[in-house]
mmCIF file of C-alpha atoms in Angstrom:
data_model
loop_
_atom_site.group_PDB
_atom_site.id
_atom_site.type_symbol
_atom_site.label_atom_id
_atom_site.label_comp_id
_atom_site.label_asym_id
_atom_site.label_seq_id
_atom_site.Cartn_x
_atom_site.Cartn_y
_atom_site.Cartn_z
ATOM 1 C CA UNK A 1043 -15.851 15.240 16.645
ATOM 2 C CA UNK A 1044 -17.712 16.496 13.889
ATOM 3 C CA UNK A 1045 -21.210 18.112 14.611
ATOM 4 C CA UNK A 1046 -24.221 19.446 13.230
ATOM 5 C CA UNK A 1047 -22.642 23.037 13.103
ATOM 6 C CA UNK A 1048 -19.826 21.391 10.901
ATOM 7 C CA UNK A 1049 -22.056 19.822 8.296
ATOM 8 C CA UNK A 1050 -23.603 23.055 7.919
ATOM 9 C CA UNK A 1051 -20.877 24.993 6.765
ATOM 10 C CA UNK A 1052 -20.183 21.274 4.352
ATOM 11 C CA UNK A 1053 -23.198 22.226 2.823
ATOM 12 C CA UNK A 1054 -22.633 26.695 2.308
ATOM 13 C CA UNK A 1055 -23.047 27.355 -0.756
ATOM 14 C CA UNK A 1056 -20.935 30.341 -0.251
ATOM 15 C CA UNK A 1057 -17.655 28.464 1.000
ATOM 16 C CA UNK A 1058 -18.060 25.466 -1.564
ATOM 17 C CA UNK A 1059 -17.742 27.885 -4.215
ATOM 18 C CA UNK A 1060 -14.858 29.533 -2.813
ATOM 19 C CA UNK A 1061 -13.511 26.213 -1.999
ATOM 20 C CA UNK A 1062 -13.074 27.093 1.511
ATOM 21 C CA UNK A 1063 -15.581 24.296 2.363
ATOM 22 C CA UNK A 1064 -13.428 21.826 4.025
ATOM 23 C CA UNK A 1065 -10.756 23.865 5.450
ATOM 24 C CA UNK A 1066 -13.465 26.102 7.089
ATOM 25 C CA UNK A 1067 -14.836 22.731 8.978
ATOM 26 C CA UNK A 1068 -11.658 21.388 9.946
ATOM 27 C CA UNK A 1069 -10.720 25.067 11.186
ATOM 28 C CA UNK A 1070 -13.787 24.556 13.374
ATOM 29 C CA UNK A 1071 -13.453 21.521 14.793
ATOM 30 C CA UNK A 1072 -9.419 21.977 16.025
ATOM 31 C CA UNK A 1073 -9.463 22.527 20.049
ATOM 32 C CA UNK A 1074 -6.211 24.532 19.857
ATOM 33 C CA UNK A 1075 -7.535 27.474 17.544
ATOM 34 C CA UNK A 1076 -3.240 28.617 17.458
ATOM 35 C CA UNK A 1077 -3.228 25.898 15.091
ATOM 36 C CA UNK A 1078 -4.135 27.375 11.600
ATOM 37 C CA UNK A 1079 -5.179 24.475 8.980
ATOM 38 C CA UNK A 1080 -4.187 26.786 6.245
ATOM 39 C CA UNK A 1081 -0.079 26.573 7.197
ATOM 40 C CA UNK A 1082 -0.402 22.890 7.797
ATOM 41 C CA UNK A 1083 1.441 20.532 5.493
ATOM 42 C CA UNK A 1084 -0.933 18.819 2.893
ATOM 43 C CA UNK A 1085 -0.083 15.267 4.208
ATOM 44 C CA UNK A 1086 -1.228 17.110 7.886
ATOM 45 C CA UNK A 1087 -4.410 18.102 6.557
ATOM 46 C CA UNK A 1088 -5.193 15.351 4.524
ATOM 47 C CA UNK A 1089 -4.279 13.321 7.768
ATOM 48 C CA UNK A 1090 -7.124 15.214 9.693
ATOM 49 C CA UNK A 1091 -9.814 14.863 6.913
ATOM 50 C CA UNK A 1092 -9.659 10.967 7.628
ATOM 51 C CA UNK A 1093 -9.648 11.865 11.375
ATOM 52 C CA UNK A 1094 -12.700 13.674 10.807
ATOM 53 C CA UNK A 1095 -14.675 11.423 8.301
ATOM 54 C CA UNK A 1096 -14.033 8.621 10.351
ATOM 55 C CA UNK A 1097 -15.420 9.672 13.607
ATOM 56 C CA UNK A 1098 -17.993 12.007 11.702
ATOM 57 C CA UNK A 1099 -19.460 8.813 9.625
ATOM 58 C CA UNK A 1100 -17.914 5.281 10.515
ATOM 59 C CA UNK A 1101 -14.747 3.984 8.931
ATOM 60 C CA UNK A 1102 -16.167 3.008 5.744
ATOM 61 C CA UNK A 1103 -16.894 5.247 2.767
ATOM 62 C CA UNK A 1104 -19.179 3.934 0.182
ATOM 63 C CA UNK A 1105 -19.046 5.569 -2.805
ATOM 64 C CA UNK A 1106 -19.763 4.524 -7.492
ATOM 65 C CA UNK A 1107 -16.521 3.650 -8.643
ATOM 66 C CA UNK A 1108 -16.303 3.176 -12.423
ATOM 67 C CA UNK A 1109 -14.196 0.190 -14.122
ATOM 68 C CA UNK A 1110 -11.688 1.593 -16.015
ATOM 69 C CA UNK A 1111 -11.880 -1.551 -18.132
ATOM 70 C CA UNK A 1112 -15.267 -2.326 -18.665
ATOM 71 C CA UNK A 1113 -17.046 0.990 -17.673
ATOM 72 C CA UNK A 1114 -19.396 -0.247 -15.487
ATOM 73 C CA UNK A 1115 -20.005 2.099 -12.699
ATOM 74 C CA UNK A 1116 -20.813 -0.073 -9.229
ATOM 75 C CA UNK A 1117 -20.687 0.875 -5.946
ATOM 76 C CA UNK A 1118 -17.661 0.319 -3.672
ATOM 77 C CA UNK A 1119 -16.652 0.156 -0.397
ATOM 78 C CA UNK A 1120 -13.058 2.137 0.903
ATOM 79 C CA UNK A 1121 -11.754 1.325 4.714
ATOM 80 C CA UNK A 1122 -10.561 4.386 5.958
ATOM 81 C CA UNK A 1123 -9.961 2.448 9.164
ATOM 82 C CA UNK A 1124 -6.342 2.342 10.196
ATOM 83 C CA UNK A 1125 -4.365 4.795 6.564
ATOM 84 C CA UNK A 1126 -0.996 4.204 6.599
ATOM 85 C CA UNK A 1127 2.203 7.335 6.237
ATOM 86 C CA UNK A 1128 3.891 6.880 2.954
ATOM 87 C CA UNK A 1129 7.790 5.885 3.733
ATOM 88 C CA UNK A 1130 9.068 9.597 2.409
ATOM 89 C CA UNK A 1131 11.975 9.348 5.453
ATOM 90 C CA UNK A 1132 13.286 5.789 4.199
ATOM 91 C CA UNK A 1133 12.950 7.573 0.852
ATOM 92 C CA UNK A 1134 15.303 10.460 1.459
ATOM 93 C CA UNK A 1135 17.706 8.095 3.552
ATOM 94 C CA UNK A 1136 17.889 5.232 0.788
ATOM 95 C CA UNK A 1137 17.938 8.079 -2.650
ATOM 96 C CA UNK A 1138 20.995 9.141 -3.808
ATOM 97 C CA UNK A 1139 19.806 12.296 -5.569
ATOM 98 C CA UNK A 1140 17.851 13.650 -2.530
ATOM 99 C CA UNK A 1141 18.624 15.403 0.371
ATOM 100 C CA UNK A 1142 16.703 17.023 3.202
ATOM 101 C CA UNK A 1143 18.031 20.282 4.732
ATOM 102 C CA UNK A 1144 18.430 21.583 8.144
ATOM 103 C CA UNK A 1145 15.495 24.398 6.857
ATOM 104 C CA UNK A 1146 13.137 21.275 6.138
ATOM 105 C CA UNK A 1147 13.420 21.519 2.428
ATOM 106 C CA UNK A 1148 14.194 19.064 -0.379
ATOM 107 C CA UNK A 1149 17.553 19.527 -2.591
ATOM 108 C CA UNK A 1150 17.566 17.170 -5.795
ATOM 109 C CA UNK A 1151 19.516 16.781 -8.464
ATOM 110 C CA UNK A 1152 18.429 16.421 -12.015
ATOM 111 C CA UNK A 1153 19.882 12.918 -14.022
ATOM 112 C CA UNK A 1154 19.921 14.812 -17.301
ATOM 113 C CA UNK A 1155 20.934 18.159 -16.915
ATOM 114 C CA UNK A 1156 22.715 18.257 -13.492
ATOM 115 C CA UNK A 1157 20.591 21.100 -12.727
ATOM 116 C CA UNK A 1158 20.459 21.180 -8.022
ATOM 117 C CA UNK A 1159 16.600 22.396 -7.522
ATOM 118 C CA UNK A 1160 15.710 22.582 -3.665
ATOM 119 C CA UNK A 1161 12.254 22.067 -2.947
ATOM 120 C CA UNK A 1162 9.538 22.995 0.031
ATOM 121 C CA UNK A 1163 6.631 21.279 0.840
ATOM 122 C CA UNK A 1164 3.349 22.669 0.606
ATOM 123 C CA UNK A 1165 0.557 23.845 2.652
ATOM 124 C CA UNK A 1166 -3.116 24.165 2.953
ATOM 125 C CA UNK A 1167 -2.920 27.649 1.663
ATOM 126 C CA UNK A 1168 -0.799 26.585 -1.542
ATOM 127 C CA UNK A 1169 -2.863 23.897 -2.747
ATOM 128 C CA UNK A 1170 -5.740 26.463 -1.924
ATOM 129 C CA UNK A 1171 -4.137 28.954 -4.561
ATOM 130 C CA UNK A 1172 -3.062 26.286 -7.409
ATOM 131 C CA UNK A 1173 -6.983 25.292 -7.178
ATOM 132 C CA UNK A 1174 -8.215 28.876 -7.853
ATOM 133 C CA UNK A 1175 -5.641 29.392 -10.276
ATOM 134 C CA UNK A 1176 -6.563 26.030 -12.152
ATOM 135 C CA UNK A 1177 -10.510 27.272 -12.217
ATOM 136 C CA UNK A 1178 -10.012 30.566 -13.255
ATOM 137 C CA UNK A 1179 -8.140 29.248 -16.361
ATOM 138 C CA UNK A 1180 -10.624 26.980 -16.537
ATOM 139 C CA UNK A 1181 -13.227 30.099 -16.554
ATOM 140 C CA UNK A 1182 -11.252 31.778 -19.446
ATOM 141 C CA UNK A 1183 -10.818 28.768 -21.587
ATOM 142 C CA UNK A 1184 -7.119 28.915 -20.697
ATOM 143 C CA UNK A 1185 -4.721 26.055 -21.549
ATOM 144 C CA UNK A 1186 -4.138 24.594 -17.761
ATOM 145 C CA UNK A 1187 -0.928 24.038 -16.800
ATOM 146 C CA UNK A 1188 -1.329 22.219 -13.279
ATOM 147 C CA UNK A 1189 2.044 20.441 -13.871
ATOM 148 C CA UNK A 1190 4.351 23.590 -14.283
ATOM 149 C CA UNK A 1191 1.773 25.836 -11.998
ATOM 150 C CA UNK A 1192 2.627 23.343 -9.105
ATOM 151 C CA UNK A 1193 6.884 23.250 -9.639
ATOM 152 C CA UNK A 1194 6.589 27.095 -9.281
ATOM 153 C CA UNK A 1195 4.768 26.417 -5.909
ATOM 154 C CA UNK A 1196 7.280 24.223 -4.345
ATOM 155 C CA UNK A 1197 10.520 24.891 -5.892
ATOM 156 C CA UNK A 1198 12.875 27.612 -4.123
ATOM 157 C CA UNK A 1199 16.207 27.468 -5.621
ATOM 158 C CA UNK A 1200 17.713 26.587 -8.865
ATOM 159 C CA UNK A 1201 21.635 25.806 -8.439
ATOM 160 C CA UNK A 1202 21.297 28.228 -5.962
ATOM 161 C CA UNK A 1203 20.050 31.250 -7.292
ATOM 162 C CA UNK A 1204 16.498 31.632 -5.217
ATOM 163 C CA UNK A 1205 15.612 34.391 -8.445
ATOM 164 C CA UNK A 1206 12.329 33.822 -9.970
ATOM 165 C CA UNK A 1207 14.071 34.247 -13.074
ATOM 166 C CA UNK A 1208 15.888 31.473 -13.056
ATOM 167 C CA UNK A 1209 13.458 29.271 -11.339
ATOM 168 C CA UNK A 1210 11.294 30.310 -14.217
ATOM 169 C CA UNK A 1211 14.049 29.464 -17.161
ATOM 170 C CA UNK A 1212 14.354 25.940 -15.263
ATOM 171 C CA UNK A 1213 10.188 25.868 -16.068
ATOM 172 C CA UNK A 1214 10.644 26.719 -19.265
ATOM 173 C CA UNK A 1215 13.335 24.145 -20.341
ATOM 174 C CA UNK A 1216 13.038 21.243 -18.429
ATOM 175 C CA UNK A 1217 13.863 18.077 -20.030
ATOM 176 C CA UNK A 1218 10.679 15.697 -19.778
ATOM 177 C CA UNK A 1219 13.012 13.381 -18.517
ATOM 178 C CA UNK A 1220 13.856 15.686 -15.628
ATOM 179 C CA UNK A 1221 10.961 17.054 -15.178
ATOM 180 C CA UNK A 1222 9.539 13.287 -14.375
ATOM 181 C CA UNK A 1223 12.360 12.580 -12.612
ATOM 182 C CA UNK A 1224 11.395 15.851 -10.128
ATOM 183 C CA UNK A 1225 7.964 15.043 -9.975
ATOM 184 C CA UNK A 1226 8.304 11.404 -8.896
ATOM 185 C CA UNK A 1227 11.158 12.455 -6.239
ATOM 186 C CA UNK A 1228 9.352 15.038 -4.611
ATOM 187 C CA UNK A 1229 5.988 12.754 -4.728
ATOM 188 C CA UNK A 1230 8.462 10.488 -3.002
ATOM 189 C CA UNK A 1231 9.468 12.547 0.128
ATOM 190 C CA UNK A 1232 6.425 14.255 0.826
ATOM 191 C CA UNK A 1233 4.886 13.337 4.051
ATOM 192 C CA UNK A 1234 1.778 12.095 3.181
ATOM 193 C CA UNK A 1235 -0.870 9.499 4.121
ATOM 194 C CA UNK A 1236 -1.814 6.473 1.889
ATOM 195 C CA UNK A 1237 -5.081 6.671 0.660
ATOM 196 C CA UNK A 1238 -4.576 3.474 -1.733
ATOM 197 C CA UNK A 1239 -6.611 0.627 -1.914
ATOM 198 C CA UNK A 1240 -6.873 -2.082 -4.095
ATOM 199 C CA UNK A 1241 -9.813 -1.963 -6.717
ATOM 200 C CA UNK A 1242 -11.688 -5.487 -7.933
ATOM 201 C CA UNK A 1243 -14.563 -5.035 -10.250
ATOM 202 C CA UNK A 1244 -17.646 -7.289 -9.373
ATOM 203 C CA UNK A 1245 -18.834 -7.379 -13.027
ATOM 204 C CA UNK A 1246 -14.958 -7.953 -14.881
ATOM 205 C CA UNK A 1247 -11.512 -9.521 -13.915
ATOM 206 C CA UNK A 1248 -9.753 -6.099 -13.658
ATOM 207 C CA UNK A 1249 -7.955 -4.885 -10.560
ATOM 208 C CA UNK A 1250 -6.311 -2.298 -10.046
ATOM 209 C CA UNK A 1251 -5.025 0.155 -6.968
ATOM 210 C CA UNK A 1252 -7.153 2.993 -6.233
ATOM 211 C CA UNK A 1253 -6.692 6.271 -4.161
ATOM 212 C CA UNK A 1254 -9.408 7.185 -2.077
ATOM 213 C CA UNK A 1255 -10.397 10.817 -3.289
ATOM 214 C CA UNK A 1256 -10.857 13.591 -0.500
ATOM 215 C CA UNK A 1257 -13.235 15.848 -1.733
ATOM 216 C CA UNK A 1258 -16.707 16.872 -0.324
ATOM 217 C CA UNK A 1259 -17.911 13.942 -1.300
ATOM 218 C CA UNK A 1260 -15.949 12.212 0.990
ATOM 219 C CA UNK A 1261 -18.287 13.483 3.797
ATOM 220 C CA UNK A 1262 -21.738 12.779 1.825
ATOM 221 C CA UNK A 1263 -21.712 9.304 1.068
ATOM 222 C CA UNK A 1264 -24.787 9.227 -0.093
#
């Protein structure tokens, strides 16, 4: 269970703005310290931020939500109760373009240009990188390219050919089509938790689903 100690380093103003913040707290509270959060899989460690927010602060997260069609920002209650695992093993079993391999990577083929692309899953550490990298664009008014910076993350192999050569050319002239197609498969077979909830708007008809985000706010509710 969470503790004083742990919503003290929430609050360091030295590991927010290295965006160690959360990482650092669920490092802390984990009984087995062989288990480092950094090499767990994203869906893991997203997994373990509900764990903790829900016996830290209750099951329910109030937090504003704004309408998307009316703009009216409200508050809004998300049950973090009982998540549910997205269905990425029925989604390898029933696809016909994606494969999982004995070394616990993803191998799918491209509709357009035939191109084979295996795939790994990330970690703690890698999404802690493509953050950095995305802010220190950010810092140097640098066109961010979040989309392209995450395929060289998680893809290994390119017909093959594990070069970062090639894997770059394959970044370079993707098809959109393709490139869609990739990002929606591998969104589909990563192990993940659900965070979605359906959205209603006191003040309009509109309703929509919403993921619940998992940011530091996500432990302040207030």
């Amino acid at each position: 269970f969470m503790t004083a100690k742990e919503e003290d380093i929430l609050t360091s103003k030295s590991l927010l703005k290295e965006g160690l913040a959360l990482d650092r707290m669920l490092q802390n509270i984990l009984v087995d310290t062989n288990i480092k959060v950094s090499e767990l899989l994203i869906g893991d460690k997203n997994a373990l931020l509900v764990g903790a927010r829900r016996t830290g602060y209750g099951p329910i997260y109030e937090t504003k939500v704004t309408c998307p069609s009316c703009n009216t920002t409200d508050d809004f209650s998300f049950d973090i109760s009982s998540p549910e695992v997205n269905d990425f093993e029925q989604n390898i079993d029933s696809s016909d373009t994606t494969t999982l391999t004995d070394q616990n990577t993803v191998v799918v083929k491209l509709p357009m240009t035939e191109v084979v692309v295996e795939c790994r899953f990330l970690t703690g550490a890698d999404e802690l990188r493509l953050a950095k990298t995305a802010e220190r664009k950010a810092r140097k008014s640098k066109e961010e390219n979040m989309s392209t910076d995450t395929m060289r993350a998680y893809i290994v192999s390119v017909n093959g050919d594990p070069s970062p050569l090639m894997k770059e050319a394959l970044i370079q002239n993707i098809p959109a089509r393709d490139a869609r197609f990739l990002r929606k498969a591998y969104a589909a077979v990563v192990p993940n938790i659900d965070m979605t909830q359906v959205y209603e708007c006191p003040n309009c008809t509109y309703t929509a689903d919403m993921e619940v985000p998992l940011d530091i706010d996500f432990f302040w509710p207030e």
